[in-house]
Amino acid sequence: MTRLHDLSLVAQVAALRDGRIRPVELTSHYLDRIARAADLGAFAEVTAESALARAAALDAGGHRGPLWGVPSAEKDLVARAGVPTRYGSRARADYVAVAAGLLPAAVGSDGGGSIRIPSATVGVVGLKPSRGRLPIGSGFDSPDGLSVTGPIARTVEDAGLLLDALVGLSPFPYATAAPGRGPFVRAARTGSATYRIGATTVSPWDDDEDIVLDPAARTAFETAAVWLSDAGHPVTDADWHPVGYPALFRVLWRASAARIPLSAHDMTLVEPLTAWLVREGRALSAPELLGGLTEARAFERRTITDFAAFDAVLTPALAQAPQPVGAYAGHDPERTFAMQVEYAPYSSFVNVAGLPALTLPVTVDATGHPVSVQLIGRPGGEATLLALGAELELRRGPLPHPPAWDA
């Protein structure tokens, strides 16, 4: 018997629309799963009563948007009336759910990899849209242009459906989709034309940090390249030689941290890395900041030019195997930053360049854990990524979901 959480987001939306399941039934199902999996720590706050009340109101009728009746959640960075928002920090104590089948999909934000890195770590699909693609979380909300909003889902098709819904909120740059009728879910369903694929394991951190590609990550990368080639897509070396990236990113990352409104007392409550970045960011001079922003725009232009020969560029998603919680504890902030770069050197440069990127699992390692790759597209090239991702997903076949606790 198929359980509700075993259905894809696309299947759940269809079942809600034709009345085979009701919003209250689906919401209650996920709330029960969330309660059973409390030890996972996937949620900072669960608003069960308001979720059920909202579902009951939907059951009574009303507007049916593209995700009508689907339970969802946001990162603990989105302020909601009547709900504590802690911004993921002890400093706001008073103020990974999709992989476990506790939600059908979710919306996240990605300023340096925060959609793609967790998605790759747990083996789900993560999509960072192009800068300017979405009306909310467009990347134009801050001078550095790093952070954008995007989907986290169990399948490429589900990610396409969720992206269609997000794009359809307003006619901003690149937004061509009416709610629920955009091109992205169609791209994931219909397959792709013949695309030129660049492949590289080069990262812009290679000359600055000790980047060592894990054998399982290399196997996933090479497997994806073979599968894409077998599907008729020419795959060639991207021959990419980025320079000057670490210095400019450190300026942008410190400047971004400087915007966090932390008092002296708050600084004693946050992680040492956060406190260090905030202090470093607040110490930046105007010429340093403007220089970093200028270099970032130059890096964006160079990267787009370097990748112009390709419709998509394939890289590993992560350089190392998934790290356990607490792996970075006990190190000084600069070493912690370096360790994070060594873990995920292929993520942040995509934000600086403003490009779309999709991570999805393609193989499993010796322990049975999914291993992901990343596809980077041209500006506005999400449909191409979804089409290619769907081809890889079809070739790969199903992965073991949900986790062992739910067997």
mmCIF file of C-alpha atoms in Angstrom:
data_model
loop_
_atom_site.group_PDB
_atom_site.id
_atom_site.type_symbol
_atom_site.label_atom_id
_atom_site.label_comp_id
_atom_site.label_asym_id
_atom_site.label_seq_id
_atom_site.Cartn_x
_atom_site.Cartn_y
_atom_site.Cartn_z
ATOM 1 C CA MET A 1 0.000 0.000 0.000
ATOM 2 C CA THR A 2 1.398 3.383 -1.035
ATOM 3 C CA ARG A 3 1.739 5.800 1.863
ATOM 4 C CA LEU A 4 0.972 9.463 1.297
ATOM 5 C CA HIS A 5 4.567 10.542 1.854
ATOM 6 C CA ASP A 6 5.747 8.027 -0.732
ATOM 7 C CA LEU A 7 3.881 10.024 -3.390
ATOM 8 C CA SER A 8 5.849 12.692 -5.220
ATOM 9 C CA LEU A 9 4.880 16.338 -4.882
ATOM 10 C CA VAL A 10 3.420 16.169 -8.394
ATOM 11 C CA ALA A 11 1.275 13.168 -7.420
ATOM 12 C CA GLN A 12 0.131 14.823 -4.190
ATOM 13 C CA VAL A 13 -0.902 17.983 -6.039
ATOM 14 C CA ALA A 14 -2.889 15.898 -8.534
ATOM 15 C CA ALA A 15 -4.585 13.905 -5.758
ATOM 16 C CA LEU A 16 -5.532 17.100 -3.901
ATOM 17 C CA ARG A 17 -7.020 18.661 -7.006
ATOM 18 C CA ASP A 18 -9.212 15.702 -7.900
ATOM 19 C CA GLY A 19 -10.307 15.124 -4.300
ATOM 20 C CA ARG A 20 -8.652 11.758 -3.674
ATOM 21 C CA ILE A 21 -6.988 13.300 -0.633
ATOM 22 C CA ARG A 22 -7.958 16.409 1.330
ATOM 23 C CA PRO A 23 -5.694 19.121 2.762
ATOM 24 C CA VAL A 24 -6.527 18.174 6.371
ATOM 25 C CA GLU A 25 -5.741 14.522 5.698
ATOM 26 C CA LEU A 26 -2.387 15.324 4.113
ATOM 27 C CA THR A 27 -1.434 17.891 6.746
ATOM 28 C CA SER A 28 -2.337 15.500 9.569
ATOM 29 C CA HIS A 29 -0.257 12.774 7.956
ATOM 30 C CA TYR A 30 2.870 14.921 7.842
ATOM 31 C CA LEU A 31 2.328 16.295 11.340
ATOM 32 C CA ASP A 32 2.181 12.723 12.622
ATOM 33 C CA ARG A 33 5.447 11.893 10.834
ATOM 34 C CA ILE A 34 7.090 15.028 12.188
ATOM 35 C CA ALA A 35 6.076 14.073 15.729
ATOM 36 C CA ARG A 36 7.465 10.556 15.292
ATOM 37 C CA ALA A 37 10.764 11.899 13.946
ATOM 38 C CA ALA A 38 11.269 14.611 16.561
ATOM 39 C CA ASP A 39 14.765 13.305 17.356
ATOM 40 C CA LEU A 40 15.937 14.284 13.871
ATOM 41 C CA GLY A 41 15.755 17.946 14.862
ATOM 42 C CA ALA A 42 14.496 18.898 11.392
ATOM 43 C CA PHE A 43 12.259 21.730 12.602
ATOM 44 C CA ALA A 44 12.950 24.751 14.776
ATOM 45 C CA GLU A 45 9.191 25.285 15.206
ATOM 46 C CA VAL A 46 6.136 23.186 14.295
ATOM 47 C CA THR A 47 2.874 25.146 14.078
ATOM 48 C CA ALA A 48 0.519 22.182 14.135
ATOM 49 C CA GLU A 49 -2.651 23.991 15.215
ATOM 50 C CA SER A 50 -2.382 26.774 12.656
ATOM 51 C CA ALA A 51 -1.427 24.296 9.936
ATOM 52 C CA LEU A 52 -4.535 22.202 10.626
ATOM 53 C CA ALA A 53 -6.715 25.315 10.813
ATOM 54 C CA ARG A 54 -5.403 26.514 7.471
ATOM 55 C CA ALA A 55 -5.926 23.074 5.945
ATOM 56 C CA ALA A 56 -9.507 23.017 7.239
ATOM 57 C CA ALA A 57 -10.113 26.410 5.646
ATOM 58 C CA LEU A 58 -8.829 25.075 2.342
ATOM 59 C CA ASP A 59 -11.108 22.057 2.668
ATOM 60 C CA ALA A 60 -14.011 24.494 2.855
ATOM 61 C CA GLY A 61 -13.163 25.846 -0.581
ATOM 62 C CA GLY A 62 -11.512 28.923 -1.994
ATOM 63 C CA HIS A 63 -8.683 29.858 -4.324
ATOM 64 C CA ARG A 64 -6.660 26.951 -5.689
ATOM 65 C CA GLY A 65 -3.110 27.998 -6.376
ATOM 66 C CA PRO A 66 -0.471 25.720 -7.946
ATOM 67 C CA LEU A 67 0.414 24.155 -4.563
ATOM 68 C CA TRP A 68 -3.077 24.223 -3.057
ATOM 69 C CA GLY A 69 -3.291 22.067 0.065
ATOM 70 C CA VAL A 70 0.390 21.027 0.155
ATOM 71 C CA PRO A 71 2.093 21.337 3.586
ATOM 72 C CA SER A 72 5.327 23.275 3.500
ATOM 73 C CA ALA A 73 7.950 24.948 5.680
ATOM 74 C CA GLU A 74 10.539 27.702 5.485
ATOM 75 C CA LYS A 75 14.023 28.101 6.875
ATOM 76 C CA ASP A 76 14.265 29.705 10.297
ATOM 77 C CA LEU A 77 15.133 32.976 8.562
ATOM 78 C CA VAL A 78 11.603 33.968 7.520
ATOM 79 C CA ALA A 79 9.671 36.113 9.986
ATOM 80 C CA ARG A 80 6.040 35.025 10.425
ATOM 81 C CA ALA A 81 3.384 36.682 12.551
ATOM 82 C CA GLY A 82 2.877 34.819 15.823
ATOM 83 C CA VAL A 83 5.746 32.383 15.221
ATOM 84 C CA PRO A 84 9.180 32.599 16.897
ATOM 85 C CA THR A 85 11.925 33.301 14.374
ATOM 86 C CA ARG A 86 15.340 32.375 15.764
ATOM 87 C CA TYR A 87 17.427 32.766 12.597
ATOM 88 C CA GLY A 88 19.163 29.486 13.438
ATOM 89 C CA SER A 89 20.988 31.077 16.373
ATOM 90 C CA ARG A 90 21.088 31.020 20.158
ATOM 91 C CA ALA A 91 21.250 34.801 19.904
ATOM 92 C CA ARG A 92 17.611 34.718 18.771
ATOM 93 C CA ALA A 93 16.367 32.011 21.143
ATOM 94 C CA ASP A 94 13.545 34.252 22.348
ATOM 95 C CA TYR A 95 12.677 36.131 19.304
ATOM 96 C CA VAL A 96 16.278 18.314 7.012
ATOM 97 C CA ALA A 97 12.971 17.359 6.561
ATOM 98 C CA VAL A 98 12.432 16.575 2.861
ATOM 99 C CA ALA A 99 14.884 13.669 2.824
ATOM 100 C CA ALA A 100 13.158 12.101 5.829
ATOM 101 C CA GLY A 101 9.755 12.286 4.161
ATOM 102 C CA LEU A 102 8.446 14.825 6.681
ATOM 103 C CA LEU A 103 7.465 17.179 3.854
ATOM 104 C CA PRO A 104 6.933 16.596 0.122
ATOM 105 C CA ALA A 105 9.202 19.541 -0.749
ATOM 106 C CA ALA A 106 10.479 22.774 0.755
ATOM 107 C CA VAL A 107 11.713 26.228 -0.181
ATOM 108 C CA GLY A 108 15.199 27.257 0.922
ATOM 109 C CA SER A 109 17.672 30.073 0.407
ATOM 110 C CA ASP A 110 21.122 29.726 -1.123
ATOM 111 C CA GLY A 111 23.763 32.409 -0.532
ATOM 112 C CA GLY A 112 26.820 30.192 -0.903
ATOM 113 C CA GLY A 113 25.373 26.695 -1.265
ATOM 114 C CA SER A 114 22.722 26.454 1.467
ATOM 115 C CA ILE A 115 20.237 24.698 -0.811
ATOM 116 C CA ARG A 116 22.694 22.541 -2.741
ATOM 117 C CA ILE A 117 25.099 21.464 0.019
ATOM 118 C CA PRO A 118 22.450 20.063 2.424
ATOM 119 C CA SER A 119 20.566 18.512 -0.505
ATOM 120 C CA ALA A 120 23.716 16.755 -1.708
ATOM 121 C CA THR A 121 24.552 15.684 1.843
ATOM 122 C CA VAL A 122 21.247 13.833 2.297
ATOM 123 C CA GLY A 123 20.565 12.810 -1.309
ATOM 124 C CA VAL A 124 17.693 14.999 -2.467
ATOM 125 C CA VAL A 125 17.339 17.469 -5.342
ATOM 126 C CA GLY A 126 18.363 21.073 -4.712
ATOM 127 C CA LEU A 127 17.935 23.876 -7.245
ATOM 128 C CA LYS A 128 19.536 27.320 -6.982
ATOM 129 C CA PRO A 129 17.873 29.586 -9.573
ATOM 130 C CA SER A 130 19.557 32.323 -11.589
ATOM 131 C CA ARG A 131 19.976 35.700 -9.981
ATOM 132 C CA GLY A 132 16.800 37.613 -10.853
ATOM 133 C CA ARG A 133 14.717 34.567 -11.733
ATOM 134 C CA LEU A 134 12.292 34.859 -8.806
ATOM 135 C CA PRO A 135 10.238 37.830 -7.606
ATOM 136 C CA ILE A 136 11.003 36.960 -3.972
ATOM 137 C CA GLY A 137 14.544 36.004 -2.970
ATOM 138 C CA SER A 138 15.811 37.186 -6.349
ATOM 139 C CA GLY A 139 19.383 37.948 -5.301
ATOM 140 C CA PHE A 140 18.778 41.662 -5.822
ATOM 141 C CA ASP A 141 17.902 42.098 -2.155
ATOM 142 C CA SER A 142 21.498 42.905 -1.157
ATOM 143 C CA PRO A 143 24.507 44.561 -2.800
ATOM 144 C CA ASP A 144 26.443 41.291 -3.085
ATOM 145 C CA GLY A 145 23.606 39.556 -4.964
ATOM 146 C CA LEU A 146 24.489 36.169 -3.484
ATOM 147 C CA SER A 147 21.354 34.768 -1.867
ATOM 148 C CA VAL A 148 18.429 33.436 -3.893
ATOM 149 C CA THR A 149 15.391 31.321 -3.053
ATOM 150 C CA GLY A 150 14.834 27.900 -4.592
ATOM 151 C CA PRO A 151 13.313 24.411 -4.306
ATOM 152 C CA ILE A 152 14.379 21.348 -2.332
ATOM 153 C CA ALA A 153 12.554 18.204 -3.450
ATOM 154 C CA ARG A 154 12.744 14.440 -3.727
ATOM 155 C CA THR A 155 12.579 14.382 -7.553
ATOM 156 C CA VAL A 156 13.614 16.642 -10.422
ATOM 157 C CA GLU A 157 9.998 16.867 -11.589
ATOM 158 C CA ASP A 158 8.920 18.036 -8.126
ATOM 159 C CA ALA A 159 11.647 20.687 -8.164
ATOM 160 C CA GLY A 160 10.353 21.897 -11.521
ATOM 161 C CA LEU A 161 6.783 22.112 -10.243
ATOM 162 C CA LEU A 162 7.880 24.072 -7.184
ATOM 163 C CA LEU A 163 10.014 26.424 -9.282
ATOM 164 C CA ASP A 164 7.038 27.086 -11.566
ATOM 165 C CA ALA A 165 4.976 28.046 -8.526
ATOM 166 C CA LEU A 166 7.697 30.363 -7.199
ATOM 167 C CA VAL A 167 8.307 32.064 -10.542
ATOM 168 C CA GLY A 168 4.591 32.563 -11.096
ATOM 169 C CA LEU A 169 4.276 34.888 -8.124
ATOM 170 C CA SER A 170 5.035 38.023 -10.164
ATOM 171 C CA PRO A 171 6.320 39.108 -13.594
ATOM 172 C CA PHE A 172 9.897 39.921 -12.607
ATOM 173 C CA PRO A 173 13.009 39.444 -14.827
ATOM 174 C CA TYR A 174 13.067 36.010 -16.514
ATOM 175 C CA ALA A 175 9.597 35.248 -15.125
ATOM 176 C CA THR A 176 7.597 33.808 -18.017
ATOM 177 C CA ALA A 177 5.425 31.322 -16.124
ATOM 178 C CA ALA A 178 1.786 31.631 -15.187
ATOM 179 C CA PRO A 179 1.106 29.929 -11.835
ATOM 180 C CA GLY A 180 1.292 26.177 -12.312
ATOM 181 C CA ARG A 181 1.713 26.395 -16.095
ATOM 182 C CA GLY A 182 5.341 27.299 -16.499
ATOM 183 C CA PRO A 183 7.992 25.517 -18.504
ATOM 184 C CA PHE A 184 9.988 23.982 -15.699
ATOM 185 C CA VAL A 185 7.919 20.954 -14.773
ATOM 186 C CA ARG A 186 7.437 20.305 -18.503
ATOM 187 C CA ALA A 187 11.195 20.378 -19.017
ATOM 188 C CA ALA A 188 11.612 17.727 -16.335
ATOM 189 C CA ARG A 189 8.936 15.554 -17.951
ATOM 190 C CA THR A 190 9.760 15.770 -21.627
ATOM 191 C CA GLY A 191 13.479 15.112 -21.600
ATOM 192 C CA SER A 192 16.037 17.229 -23.388
ATOM 193 C CA ALA A 193 17.370 18.083 -26.789
ATOM 194 C CA THR A 194 21.066 17.580 -27.481
ATOM 195 C CA TYR A 195 23.091 19.781 -25.153
ATOM 196 C CA ARG A 196 26.805 20.532 -24.974
ATOM 197 C CA ILE A 197 28.162 19.582 -21.556
ATOM 198 C CA GLY A 198 31.379 20.838 -20.031
ATOM 199 C CA ALA A 199 32.865 18.731 -17.259
ATOM 200 C CA THR A 200 35.359 19.874 -14.636
ATOM 201 C CA THR A 201 36.598 18.990 -11.180
ATOM 202 C CA VAL A 202 38.456 22.322 -10.962
ATOM 203 C CA SER A 203 37.243 24.661 -8.225
ATOM 204 C CA PRO A 204 38.208 28.318 -7.698
ATOM 205 C CA TRP A 205 39.636 27.353 -4.280
ATOM 206 C CA ASP A 206 42.210 24.880 -5.603
ATOM 207 C CA ASP A 207 45.211 27.204 -5.278
ATOM 208 C CA ASP A 208 44.153 28.511 -1.866
ATOM 209 C CA GLU A 209 42.927 25.512 0.156
ATOM 210 C CA ASP A 210 43.680 21.785 0.324
ATOM 211 C CA ILE A 211 40.927 20.513 -1.975
ATOM 212 C CA VAL A 212 40.972 16.699 -2.269
ATOM 213 C CA LEU A 213 38.181 14.983 -4.191
ATOM 214 C CA ASP A 214 36.765 11.939 -2.388
ATOM 215 C CA PRO A 215 36.818 8.762 -4.546
ATOM 216 C CA ALA A 216 33.038 8.342 -4.234
ATOM 217 C CA ALA A 217 32.505 11.934 -5.396
ATOM 218 C CA ARG A 218 34.795 11.325 -8.374
ATOM 219 C CA THR A 219 32.924 8.137 -9.235
ATOM 220 C CA ALA A 220 29.601 9.989 -9.182
ATOM 221 C CA PHE A 221 31.038 12.752 -11.386
ATOM 222 C CA GLU A 222 32.495 10.309 -13.898
ATOM 223 C CA THR A 223 29.324 8.207 -13.901
ATOM 224 C CA ALA A 224 27.159 11.232 -14.655
ATOM 225 C CA ALA A 225 29.496 12.254 -17.481
ATOM 226 C CA VAL A 226 29.233 8.783 -19.037
ATOM 227 C CA TRP A 227 25.442 8.715 -18.698
ATOM 228 C CA LEU A 228 25.083 12.125 -20.321
ATOM 229 C CA SER A 229 27.405 11.112 -23.130
ATOM 230 C CA ASP A 230 25.502 7.854 -23.659
ATOM 231 C CA ALA A 231 22.292 9.921 -23.924
ATOM 232 C CA GLY A 232 23.784 11.784 -26.884
ATOM 233 C CA HIS A 233 25.120 14.915 -25.189
ATOM 234 C CA PRO A 234 28.719 15.775 -26.168
ATOM 235 C CA VAL A 235 30.762 15.951 -22.958
ATOM 236 C CA THR A 236 34.137 17.704 -23.053
ATOM 237 C CA ASP A 237 36.606 19.179 -20.571
ATOM 238 C CA ALA A 238 35.496 22.654 -19.522
ATOM 239 C CA ASP A 239 39.200 23.702 -19.347
ATOM 240 C CA TRP A 240 38.445 26.295 -16.674
ATOM 241 C CA HIS A 241 41.174 28.245 -14.862
ATOM 242 C CA PRO A 242 39.573 30.655 -12.344
ATOM 243 C CA VAL A 243 41.859 33.141 -10.616
ATOM 244 C CA GLY A 244 41.472 35.615 -7.783
ATOM 245 C CA TYR A 245 38.278 34.135 -6.396
ATOM 246 C CA PRO A 246 39.124 33.372 -2.725
ATOM 247 C CA ALA A 247 40.049 36.970 -1.888
ATOM 248 C CA LEU A 248 36.887 38.483 -3.351
ATOM 249 C CA PHE A 249 34.622 35.874 -1.791
ATOM 250 C CA ARG A 250 36.113 36.430 1.640
ATOM 251 C CA VAL A 251 35.261 40.131 1.298
ATOM 252 C CA LEU A 252 31.681 39.373 0.210
ATOM 253 C CA TRP A 253 31.137 36.766 2.928
ATOM 254 C CA ARG A 254 32.477 39.022 5.666
ATOM 255 C CA ALA A 255 30.426 41.950 4.380
ATOM 256 C CA SER A 256 27.315 39.770 4.336
ATOM 257 C CA ALA A 257 27.935 38.728 7.947
ATOM 258 C CA ALA A 258 28.405 42.367 8.973
ATOM 259 C CA ARG A 259 24.731 42.978 8.176
ATOM 260 C CA ILE A 260 23.601 40.571 10.930
ATOM 261 C CA PRO A 261 22.239 42.748 13.760
ATOM 262 C CA LEU A 262 24.130 41.298 16.734
ATOM 263 C CA SER A 263 24.837 43.122 19.978
ATOM 264 C CA ALA A 264 27.978 42.544 22.039
ATOM 265 C CA HIS A 265 26.019 40.064 24.165
ATOM 266 C CA ASP A 266 24.642 38.330 21.072
ATOM 267 C CA MET A 267 28.177 37.810 19.823
ATOM 268 C CA THR A 268 28.871 35.595 22.838
ATOM 269 C CA LEU A 269 25.947 33.332 21.892
ATOM 270 C CA VAL A 270 26.606 32.676 18.210
ATOM 271 C CA GLU A 271 29.091 30.171 16.799
ATOM 272 C CA PRO A 272 32.747 31.325 16.849
ATOM 273 C CA LEU A 273 32.842 31.326 13.049
ATOM 274 C CA THR A 274 29.814 33.627 12.875
ATOM 275 C CA ALA A 275 31.219 36.009 15.480
ATOM 276 C CA TRP A 276 34.553 36.089 13.632
ATOM 277 C CA LEU A 277 32.898 36.830 10.281
ATOM 278 C CA VAL A 278 30.768 39.590 11.813
ATOM 279 C CA ARG A 279 33.782 41.236 13.422
ATOM 280 C CA GLU A 280 35.842 40.933 10.245
ATOM 281 C CA GLY A 281 32.969 42.284 8.162
ATOM 282 C CA ARG A 282 32.419 45.287 10.400
ATOM 283 C CA ALA A 283 36.115 46.097 10.126
ATOM 284 C CA LEU A 284 36.046 46.283 6.316
ATOM 285 C CA SER A 285 36.698 49.702 4.829
ATOM 286 C CA ALA A 286 34.576 51.192 2.073
ATOM 287 C CA PRO A 287 37.368 50.766 -0.521
ATOM 288 C CA GLU A 288 37.768 47.107 0.465
ATOM 289 C CA LEU A 289 34.033 46.472 0.110
ATOM 290 C CA LEU A 290 33.693 48.320 -3.184
ATOM 291 C CA GLY A 291 36.794 46.553 -4.482
ATOM 292 C CA GLY A 292 35.320 43.166 -3.575
ATOM 293 C CA LEU A 293 32.032 43.982 -5.292
ATOM 294 C CA THR A 294 33.876 45.162 -8.409
ATOM 295 C CA GLU A 295 35.967 41.984 -8.496
ATOM 296 C CA ALA A 296 32.817 39.902 -8.047
ATOM 297 C CA ARG A 297 31.192 41.430 -11.118
ATOM 298 C CA ALA A 298 34.387 40.836 -13.099
ATOM 299 C CA PHE A 299 34.436 37.196 -11.906
ATOM 300 C CA GLU A 300 30.799 36.858 -12.972
ATOM 301 C CA ARG A 301 31.602 38.049 -16.487
ATOM 302 C CA ARG A 302 34.691 35.831 -16.763
ATOM 303 C CA THR A 303 32.824 32.742 -15.566
ATOM 304 C CA ILE A 304 29.916 33.250 -17.955
ATOM 305 C CA THR A 305 32.433 33.719 -20.769
ATOM 306 C CA ASP A 306 34.446 30.651 -19.746
ATOM 307 C CA PHE A 307 31.284 28.527 -19.716
ATOM 308 C CA ALA A 308 29.733 30.076 -22.848
ATOM 309 C CA ALA A 309 30.611 27.101 -25.058
ATOM 310 C CA PHE A 310 28.383 24.831 -22.968
ATOM 311 C CA ASP A 311 24.687 24.535 -22.244
ATOM 312 C CA ALA A 312 25.558 23.093 -18.827
ATOM 313 C CA VAL A 313 28.687 22.407 -16.812
ATOM 314 C CA LEU A 314 29.024 19.256 -14.700
ATOM 315 C CA THR A 315 30.991 19.313 -11.413
ATOM 316 C CA PRO A 316 30.990 17.236 -8.245
ATOM 317 C CA ALA A 317 28.455 18.501 -5.720
ATOM 318 C CA LEU A 318 30.770 18.011 -2.728
ATOM 319 C CA ALA A 319 34.470 17.211 -2.475
ATOM 320 C CA GLN A 320 34.157 15.075 0.667
ATOM 321 C CA ALA A 321 31.816 12.473 2.100
ATOM 322 C CA PRO A 322 28.999 13.891 4.300
ATOM 323 C CA GLN A 323 30.384 15.168 7.584
ATOM 324 C CA PRO A 324 28.776 14.306 10.945
ATOM 325 C CA VAL A 325 27.172 16.963 13.107
ATOM 326 C CA GLY A 326 29.882 18.631 15.187
ATOM 327 C CA ALA A 327 32.697 17.840 12.752
ATOM 328 C CA TYR A 328 33.864 21.475 12.779
ATOM 329 C CA ALA A 329 33.643 21.980 16.539
ATOM 330 C CA GLY A 330 36.801 22.828 18.459
ATOM 331 C CA HIS A 331 38.637 24.545 15.630
ATOM 332 C CA ASP A 332 39.474 28.222 15.409
ATOM 333 C CA PRO A 333 37.216 30.231 13.042
ATOM 334 C CA GLU A 334 39.698 30.522 10.193
ATOM 335 C CA ARG A 335 40.297 26.760 10.192
ATOM 336 C CA THR A 336 36.550 26.144 10.379
ATOM 337 C CA PHE A 337 36.038 28.333 7.310
ATOM 338 C CA ALA A 338 38.789 26.442 5.480
ATOM 339 C CA MET A 339 37.247 23.082 6.407
ATOM 340 C CA GLN A 340 33.882 24.175 5.034
ATOM 341 C CA VAL A 341 35.532 25.255 1.796
ATOM 342 C CA GLU A 342 37.346 21.904 1.566
ATOM 343 C CA TYR A 343 33.997 20.140 2.012
ATOM 344 C CA ALA A 344 32.064 22.155 -0.591
ATOM 345 C CA PRO A 345 34.407 24.063 -2.948
ATOM 346 C CA TYR A 346 32.043 23.952 -5.931
ATOM 347 C CA SER A 347 29.119 25.937 -4.504
ATOM 348 C CA SER A 348 29.761 29.580 -3.643
ATOM 349 C CA PHE A 349 31.259 30.639 -6.972
ATOM 350 C CA VAL A 350 27.932 29.851 -8.643
ATOM 351 C CA ASN A 351 26.275 32.437 -6.384
ATOM 352 C CA VAL A 352 28.904 35.052 -7.237
ATOM 353 C CA ALA A 353 28.375 34.361 -10.954
ATOM 354 C CA GLY A 354 24.580 34.489 -10.558
ATOM 355 C CA LEU A 355 24.111 31.198 -12.432
ATOM 356 C CA PRO A 356 21.502 28.465 -11.884
ATOM 357 C CA ALA A 357 22.682 25.124 -10.501
ATOM 358 C CA LEU A 358 21.056 21.775 -9.757
ATOM 359 C CA THR A 359 22.382 19.085 -7.427
ATOM 360 C CA LEU A 360 21.008 15.559 -7.486
ATOM 361 C CA PRO A 361 22.167 12.104 -6.378
ATOM 362 C CA VAL A 362 23.433 9.741 -9.076
ATOM 363 C CA THR A 363 25.283 6.948 -7.262
ATOM 364 C CA VAL A 364 25.650 5.491 -3.783
ATOM 365 C CA ASP A 365 28.894 4.994 -1.850
ATOM 366 C CA ALA A 366 30.114 1.832 -0.146
ATOM 367 C CA THR A 367 27.789 2.478 2.811
ATOM 368 C CA GLY A 368 24.734 2.951 0.600
ATOM 369 C CA HIS A 369 24.644 6.745 1.049
ATOM 370 C CA PRO A 370 23.639 8.785 -2.054
ATOM 371 C CA VAL A 371 26.412 10.768 -3.780
ATOM 372 C CA SER A 372 25.443 13.814 -5.837
ATOM 373 C CA VAL A 373 26.727 15.873 -8.737
ATOM 374 C CA GLN A 374 26.091 19.477 -9.730
ATOM 375 C CA LEU A 375 24.930 20.856 -13.071
ATOM 376 C CA ILE A 376 25.514 24.581 -13.653
ATOM 377 C CA GLY A 377 23.523 26.364 -16.334
ATOM 378 C CA ARG A 378 23.631 29.542 -18.342
ATOM 379 C CA PRO A 379 21.834 32.625 -16.964
ATOM 380 C CA GLY A 380 18.141 31.742 -17.042
ATOM 381 C CA GLY A 381 18.953 28.130 -17.969
ATOM 382 C CA GLU A 382 16.948 26.275 -15.309
ATOM 383 C CA ALA A 383 14.859 24.348 -17.863
ATOM 384 C CA THR A 384 17.996 22.834 -19.394
ATOM 385 C CA LEU A 385 19.237 21.742 -15.967
ATOM 386 C CA LEU A 386 15.894 20.150 -15.121
ATOM 387 C CA ALA A 387 15.799 18.283 -18.436
ATOM 388 C CA LEU A 388 19.327 16.943 -17.954
ATOM 389 C CA GLY A 389 18.654 16.165 -14.294
ATOM 390 C CA ALA A 390 15.582 14.169 -15.255
ATOM 391 C CA GLU A 391 17.679 12.115 -17.695
ATOM 392 C CA LEU A 392 20.217 11.339 -14.979
ATOM 393 C CA GLU A 393 17.440 10.498 -12.539
ATOM 394 C CA LEU A 394 15.818 8.112 -15.017
ATOM 395 C CA ARG A 395 19.137 6.369 -15.681
ATOM 396 C CA ARG A 396 19.894 6.138 -11.938
ATOM 397 C CA GLY A 397 16.557 4.682 -10.852
ATOM 398 C CA PRO A 398 15.012 4.969 -7.375
ATOM 399 C CA LEU A 399 17.110 5.543 -4.281
ATOM 400 C CA PRO A 400 16.360 4.199 -0.792
ATOM 401 C CA HIS A 401 13.843 6.617 0.768
ATOM 402 C CA PRO A 402 12.613 7.205 3.421
ATOM 403 C CA PRO A 403 15.275 6.542 6.067
ATOM 404 C CA ALA A 404 15.726 3.479 8.242
ATOM 405 C CA TRP A 405 13.686 4.797 11.186
ATOM 406 C CA ASP A 406 10.561 4.633 9.020
ATOM 407 C CA ALA A 407 11.078 1.154 7.583
#
